[in-house]
Coordinates of C-alpha atoms in Angstrom, one line a residue:
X162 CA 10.6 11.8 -5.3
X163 CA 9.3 12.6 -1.5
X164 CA 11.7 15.8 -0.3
X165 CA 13.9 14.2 2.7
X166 CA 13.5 15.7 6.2
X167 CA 16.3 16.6 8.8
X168 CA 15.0 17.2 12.8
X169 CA 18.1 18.5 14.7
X170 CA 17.6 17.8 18.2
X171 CA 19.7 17.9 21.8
X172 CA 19.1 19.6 24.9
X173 CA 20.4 23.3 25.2
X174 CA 24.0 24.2 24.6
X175 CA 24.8 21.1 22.8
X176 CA 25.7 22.6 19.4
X177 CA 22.7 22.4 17.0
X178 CA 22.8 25.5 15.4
X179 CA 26.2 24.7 14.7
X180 CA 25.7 21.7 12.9
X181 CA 23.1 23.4 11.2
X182 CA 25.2 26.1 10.0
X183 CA 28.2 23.6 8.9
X184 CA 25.0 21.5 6.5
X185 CA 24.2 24.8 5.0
X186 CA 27.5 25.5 4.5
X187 CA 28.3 22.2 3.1
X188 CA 25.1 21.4 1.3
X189 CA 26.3 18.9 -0.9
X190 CA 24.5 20.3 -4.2
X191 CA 21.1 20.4 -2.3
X192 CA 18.8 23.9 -2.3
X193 CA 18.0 23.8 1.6
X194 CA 14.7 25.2 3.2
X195 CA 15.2 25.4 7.2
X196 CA 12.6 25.6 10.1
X197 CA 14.2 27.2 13.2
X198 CA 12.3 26.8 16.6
X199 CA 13.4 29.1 19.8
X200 CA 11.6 28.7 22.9
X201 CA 11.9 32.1 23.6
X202 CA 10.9 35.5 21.6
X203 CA 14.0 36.5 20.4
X204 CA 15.1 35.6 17.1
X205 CA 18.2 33.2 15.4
X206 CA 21.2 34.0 15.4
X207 CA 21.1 37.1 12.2
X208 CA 24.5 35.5 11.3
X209 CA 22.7 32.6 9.8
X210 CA 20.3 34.3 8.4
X211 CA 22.4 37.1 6.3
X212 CA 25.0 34.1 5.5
X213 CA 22.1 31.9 3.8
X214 CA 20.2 31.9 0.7
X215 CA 18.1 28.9 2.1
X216 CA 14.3 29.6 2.8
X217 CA 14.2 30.0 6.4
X218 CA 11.1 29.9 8.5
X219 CA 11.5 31.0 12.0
X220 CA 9.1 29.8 14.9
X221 CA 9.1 31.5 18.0
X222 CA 8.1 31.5 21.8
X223 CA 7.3 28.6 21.5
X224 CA 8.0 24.9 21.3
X225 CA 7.7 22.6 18.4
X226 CA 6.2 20.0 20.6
X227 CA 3.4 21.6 22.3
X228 CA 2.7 25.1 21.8
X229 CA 3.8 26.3 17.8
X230 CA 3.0 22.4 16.5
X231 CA 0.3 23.9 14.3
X232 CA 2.5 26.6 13.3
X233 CA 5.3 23.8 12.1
X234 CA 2.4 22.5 10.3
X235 CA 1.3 25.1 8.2
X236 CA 4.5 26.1 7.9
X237 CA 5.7 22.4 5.9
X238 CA 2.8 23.5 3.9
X239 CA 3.6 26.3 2.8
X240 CA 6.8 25.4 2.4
X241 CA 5.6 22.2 -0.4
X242 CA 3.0 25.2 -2.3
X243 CA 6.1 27.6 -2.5
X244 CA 8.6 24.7 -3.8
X245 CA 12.2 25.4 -4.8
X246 CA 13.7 23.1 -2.5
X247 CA 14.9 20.0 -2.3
X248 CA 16.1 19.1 1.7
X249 CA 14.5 20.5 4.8
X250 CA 16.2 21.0 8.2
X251 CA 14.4 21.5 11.1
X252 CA 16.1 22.8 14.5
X253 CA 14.2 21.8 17.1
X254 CA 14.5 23.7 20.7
X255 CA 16.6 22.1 23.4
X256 CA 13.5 21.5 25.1
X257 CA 11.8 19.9 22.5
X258 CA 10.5 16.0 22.6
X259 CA 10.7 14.8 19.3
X260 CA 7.4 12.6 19.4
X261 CA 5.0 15.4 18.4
X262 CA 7.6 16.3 15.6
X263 CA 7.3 12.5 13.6
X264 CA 3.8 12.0 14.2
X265 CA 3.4 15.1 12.4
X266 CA 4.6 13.6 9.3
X267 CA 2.6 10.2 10.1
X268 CA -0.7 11.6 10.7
X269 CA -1.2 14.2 7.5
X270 CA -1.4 12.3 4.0
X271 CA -1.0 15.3 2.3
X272 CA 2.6 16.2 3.3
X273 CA 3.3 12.6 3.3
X274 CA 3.1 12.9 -0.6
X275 CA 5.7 15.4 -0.7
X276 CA 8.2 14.8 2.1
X277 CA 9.7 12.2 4.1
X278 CA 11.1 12.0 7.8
X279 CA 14.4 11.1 7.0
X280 CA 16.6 10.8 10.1
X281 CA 16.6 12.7 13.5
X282 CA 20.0 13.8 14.9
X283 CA 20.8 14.5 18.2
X284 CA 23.6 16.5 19.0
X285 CA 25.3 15.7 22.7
X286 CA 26.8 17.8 24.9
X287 CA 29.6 15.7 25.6
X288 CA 30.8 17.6 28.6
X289 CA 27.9 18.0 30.5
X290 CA 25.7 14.5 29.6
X291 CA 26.5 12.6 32.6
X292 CA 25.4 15.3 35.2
X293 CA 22.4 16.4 32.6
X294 CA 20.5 12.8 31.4
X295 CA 18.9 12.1 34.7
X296 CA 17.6 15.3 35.5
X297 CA 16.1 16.7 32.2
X298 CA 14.0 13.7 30.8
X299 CA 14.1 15.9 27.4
X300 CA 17.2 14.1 26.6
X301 CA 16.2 10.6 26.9
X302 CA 13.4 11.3 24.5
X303 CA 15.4 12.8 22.4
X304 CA 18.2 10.0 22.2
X305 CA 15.2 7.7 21.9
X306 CA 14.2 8.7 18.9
X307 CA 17.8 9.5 17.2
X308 CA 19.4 7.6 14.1
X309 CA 22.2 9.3 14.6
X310 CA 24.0 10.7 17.7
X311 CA 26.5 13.8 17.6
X312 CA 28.6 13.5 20.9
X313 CA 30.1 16.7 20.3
X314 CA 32.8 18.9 22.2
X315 CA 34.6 15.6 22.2
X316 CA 37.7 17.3 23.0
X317 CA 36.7 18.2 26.7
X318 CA 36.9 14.4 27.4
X319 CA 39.6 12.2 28.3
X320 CA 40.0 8.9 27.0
X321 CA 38.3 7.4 30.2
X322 CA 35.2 10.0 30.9
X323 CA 35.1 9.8 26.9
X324 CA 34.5 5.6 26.8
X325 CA 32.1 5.9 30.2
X326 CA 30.0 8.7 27.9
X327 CA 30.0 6.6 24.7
X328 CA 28.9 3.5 26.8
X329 CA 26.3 6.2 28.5
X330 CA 25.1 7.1 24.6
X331 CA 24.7 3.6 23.0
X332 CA 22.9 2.2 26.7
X333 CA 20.1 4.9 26.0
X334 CA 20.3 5.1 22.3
X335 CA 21.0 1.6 21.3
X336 CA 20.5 1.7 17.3
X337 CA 21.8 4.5 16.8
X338 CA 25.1 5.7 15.0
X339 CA 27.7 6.9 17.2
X340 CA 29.6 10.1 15.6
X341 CA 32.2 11.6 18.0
X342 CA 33.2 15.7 16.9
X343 CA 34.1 18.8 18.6
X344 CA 32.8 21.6 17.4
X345 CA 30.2 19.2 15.3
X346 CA 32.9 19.4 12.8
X347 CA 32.1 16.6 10.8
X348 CA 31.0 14.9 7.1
X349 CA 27.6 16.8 7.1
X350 CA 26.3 14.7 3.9
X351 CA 26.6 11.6 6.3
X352 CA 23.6 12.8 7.7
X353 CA 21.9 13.0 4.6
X354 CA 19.7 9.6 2.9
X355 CA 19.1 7.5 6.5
X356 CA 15.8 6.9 5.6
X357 CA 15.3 6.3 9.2
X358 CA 11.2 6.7 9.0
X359 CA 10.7 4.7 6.1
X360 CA 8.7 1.5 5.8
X361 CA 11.7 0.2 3.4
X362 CA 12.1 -3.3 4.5
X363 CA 15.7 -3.6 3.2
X364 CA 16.4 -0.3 5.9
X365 CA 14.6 -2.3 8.6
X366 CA 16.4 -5.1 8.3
X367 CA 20.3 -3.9 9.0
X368 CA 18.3 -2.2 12.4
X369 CA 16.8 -4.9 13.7
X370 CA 17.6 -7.3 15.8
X371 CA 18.9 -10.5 14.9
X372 CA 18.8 -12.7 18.0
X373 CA 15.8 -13.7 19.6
X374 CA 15.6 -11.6 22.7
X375 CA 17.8 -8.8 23.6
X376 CA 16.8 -6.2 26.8
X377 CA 18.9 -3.3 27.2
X378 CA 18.7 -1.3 30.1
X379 CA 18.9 2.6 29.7
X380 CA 18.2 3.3 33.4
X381 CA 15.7 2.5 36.2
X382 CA 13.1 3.0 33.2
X383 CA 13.8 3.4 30.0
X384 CA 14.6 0.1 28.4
X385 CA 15.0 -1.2 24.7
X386 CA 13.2 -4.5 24.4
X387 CA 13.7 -6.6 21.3
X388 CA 12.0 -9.7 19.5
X389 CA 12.4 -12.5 17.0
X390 CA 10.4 -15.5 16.0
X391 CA 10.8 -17.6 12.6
X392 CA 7.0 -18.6 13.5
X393 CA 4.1 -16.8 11.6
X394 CA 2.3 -13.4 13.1
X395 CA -1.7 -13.8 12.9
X396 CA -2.8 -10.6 11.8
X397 CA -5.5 -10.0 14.1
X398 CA -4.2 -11.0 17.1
X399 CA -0.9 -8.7 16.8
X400 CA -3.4 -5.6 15.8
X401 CA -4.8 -6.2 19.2
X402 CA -1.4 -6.6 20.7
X403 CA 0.0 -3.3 19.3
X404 CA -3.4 -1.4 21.1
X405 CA -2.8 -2.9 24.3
X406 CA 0.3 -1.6 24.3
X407 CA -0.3 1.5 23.5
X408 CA -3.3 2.3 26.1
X409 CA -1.1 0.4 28.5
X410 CA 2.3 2.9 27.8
X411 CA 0.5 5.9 26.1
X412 CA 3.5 8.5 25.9
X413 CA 6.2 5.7 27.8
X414 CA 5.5 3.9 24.2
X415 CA 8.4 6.0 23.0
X416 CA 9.4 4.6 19.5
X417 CA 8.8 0.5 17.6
X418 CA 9.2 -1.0 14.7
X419 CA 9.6 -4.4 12.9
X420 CA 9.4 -6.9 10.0
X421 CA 6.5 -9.6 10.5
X422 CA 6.1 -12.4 8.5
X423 CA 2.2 -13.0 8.5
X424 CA -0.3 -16.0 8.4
X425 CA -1.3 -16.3 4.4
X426 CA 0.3 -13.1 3.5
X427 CA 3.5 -13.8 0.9
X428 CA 4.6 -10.4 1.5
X429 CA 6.5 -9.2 4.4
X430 CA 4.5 -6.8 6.6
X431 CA 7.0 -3.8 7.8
X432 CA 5.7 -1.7 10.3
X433 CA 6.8 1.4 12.6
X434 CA 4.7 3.3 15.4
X435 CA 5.7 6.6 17.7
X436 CA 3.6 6.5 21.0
X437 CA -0.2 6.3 19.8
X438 CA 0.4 6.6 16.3
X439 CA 1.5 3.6 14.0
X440 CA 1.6 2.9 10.3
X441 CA 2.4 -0.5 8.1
X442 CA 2.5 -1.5 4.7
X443 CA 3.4 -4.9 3.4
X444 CA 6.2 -4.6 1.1
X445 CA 8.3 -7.3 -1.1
X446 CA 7.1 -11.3 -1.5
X447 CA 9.2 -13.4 0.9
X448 CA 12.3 -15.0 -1.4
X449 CA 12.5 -18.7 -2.2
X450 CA 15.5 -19.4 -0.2
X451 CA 14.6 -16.1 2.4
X452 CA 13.8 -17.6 5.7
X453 CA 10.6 -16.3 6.8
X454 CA 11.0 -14.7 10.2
X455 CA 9.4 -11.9 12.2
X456 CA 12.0 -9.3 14.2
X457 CA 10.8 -6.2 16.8
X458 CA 11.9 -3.7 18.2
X459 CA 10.4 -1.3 21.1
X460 CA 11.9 1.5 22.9
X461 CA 10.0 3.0 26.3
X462 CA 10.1 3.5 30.2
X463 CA 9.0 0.6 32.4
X464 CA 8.3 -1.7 29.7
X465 CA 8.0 -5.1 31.1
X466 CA 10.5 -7.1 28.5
X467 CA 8.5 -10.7 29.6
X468 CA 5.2 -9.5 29.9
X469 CA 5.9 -8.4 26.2
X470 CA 7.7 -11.5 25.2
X471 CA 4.2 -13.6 26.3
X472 CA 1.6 -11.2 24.7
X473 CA 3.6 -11.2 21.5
X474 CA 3.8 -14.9 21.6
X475 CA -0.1 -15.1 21.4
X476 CA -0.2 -13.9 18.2
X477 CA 1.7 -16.6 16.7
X478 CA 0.3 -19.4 15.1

């Protein structure tokens, strides 16, 4: 069985190394290993060190993103040759776009044998998102690609600013679960078996969409733009679409997936790309009495929701 990966993202000061001490504290009968990355030189906090019997790696000056992203690499090897553990966390810095991150686990087969992207959870300042999301474009990525979304320090909200943040959250994070804390107290082992960046169909399904065109609007230009057709995808043609798109967006192309029903295939086809990168698999045969249908999602800035809606209609037969 692949060993389930944790990224802990949100911009700075929004409580990730607290969440991250409350899992290890709370570790639900797993043997952590943690990756920690600070921006700057200085170390994490010793607390969490002295207080843990976890394997913890520490990557410094740096960012995960850009800079160390071959250190987190031979770090997650080492980490699978030395063994003796069965859950990995890694804390990203609040500056971190988590794009680099996942692609990392798409692109090496070798770590792809022993561990899985499991969920990404961003942790909100809930106190300071309203006057932050505009000018730091580090959070939109990060709520882009979140499963799950900590609005923490809940407490410094009335019921008002609280519902105008929550709308804020699930306009720029639309799939996402909602969890509302202060102090990110919370059930840690909620976080735990999302499965969020696996090609299981049965996942897929409950986050897709299930009417036929849906645009939501994050702000002037990130939008969520999704798709449904019971007709047949030509194989070919939808290869070419899924290029186009991504020399079109390049890095706008923040996060897609979907379930495609294909021309002479009696499998269903489930796919999932970040940016460049993209990876499918066709998984179980289509059910009797399953209605063969073909859902999408994608998530980016300026995408053009008909321009989309007419090139993916092209590859239909």
């Amino acid at each position: 069985m692949k060993i389930p990966v944790t990224v802990l993202t949100g911009y700075l000061g929004a409580g990730k190394t607290t969440l991250l001490r409350r899992m290890l504290a709370n570790p639900g009968g797993k043997q952590f290993a943690v990756i920690v990355n600070e921006f700057a030189e200085l170390g994490i906090d010793s607390e969490l060190i002295e207080s843990s019997d976890e394997q913890v790696i520490q990557l410094s000056n740096g960012c995960l993103c850009c800079s160390v992203r071959g250190d987190l690499l031979r770090s997650l090897e080492l980490l699978v040759q030395k063994g003796g553990f069965d859950a990995l966390i890694i804390e990203t810095t609040g500056l971190a776009n988590p794009a680099p991150i996942a692609q990392t686990f798409m692109l090496d087969d070798d770590l792809n044998d022993e561990l899985i992207l499991d969920s990404v959870v961003c942790v909100v300042d809930g106190a300071h998102i309203q006057g932050y999301w505009k000018r730091h474009p580090e959070i939109v990525h990060q709520l882009a690609f979140a499963d799950t979304v900590v609005l923490n320090k809940a407490e410094l909200l009335s019921g008002s600013k609280a519902q105008l943040v929550e709308d804020l959250l699930r306009r720029l994070s639309p799939r996402a679960e909602l969890i509302r804390t202060s102090h990110c107290d919370l059930d840690v082992l909620a976080l735990a078996g999302r499965a969020a960046y696996s090609l299981d169909d049965t996942r897929f399904d409950a986050a897709l969409p299930q009417t036929p065109v849906l645009l939501h609007r994050h702000d002037d230009e990130v939008v969520s733009v999704s798709l449904a057709t019971d007709r047949d995808v030509v194989p070919d043609r939808f290869m070419k679409f899924i290029q186009t798109l991504q020399q079109a967006y390049g890095e706008d192309l923040l996060r897609y997936k979907g379930v495609l029903s294909l021309t002479n295939e009696p499998r269903r086809f489930v796919f999932q790309g970040v940016q460049a990168m993209a990876d499918g698999d066709v998984q179980r045969r289509w059910a009797d009495d399953e209605p063969r249908a073909s859902k999408l999602v994608f998530i980016g800035r300026n995408l053009d929701a008909q321009a989309l809606r007419t090139s993916f209609e092209a590859c239909l037969r």
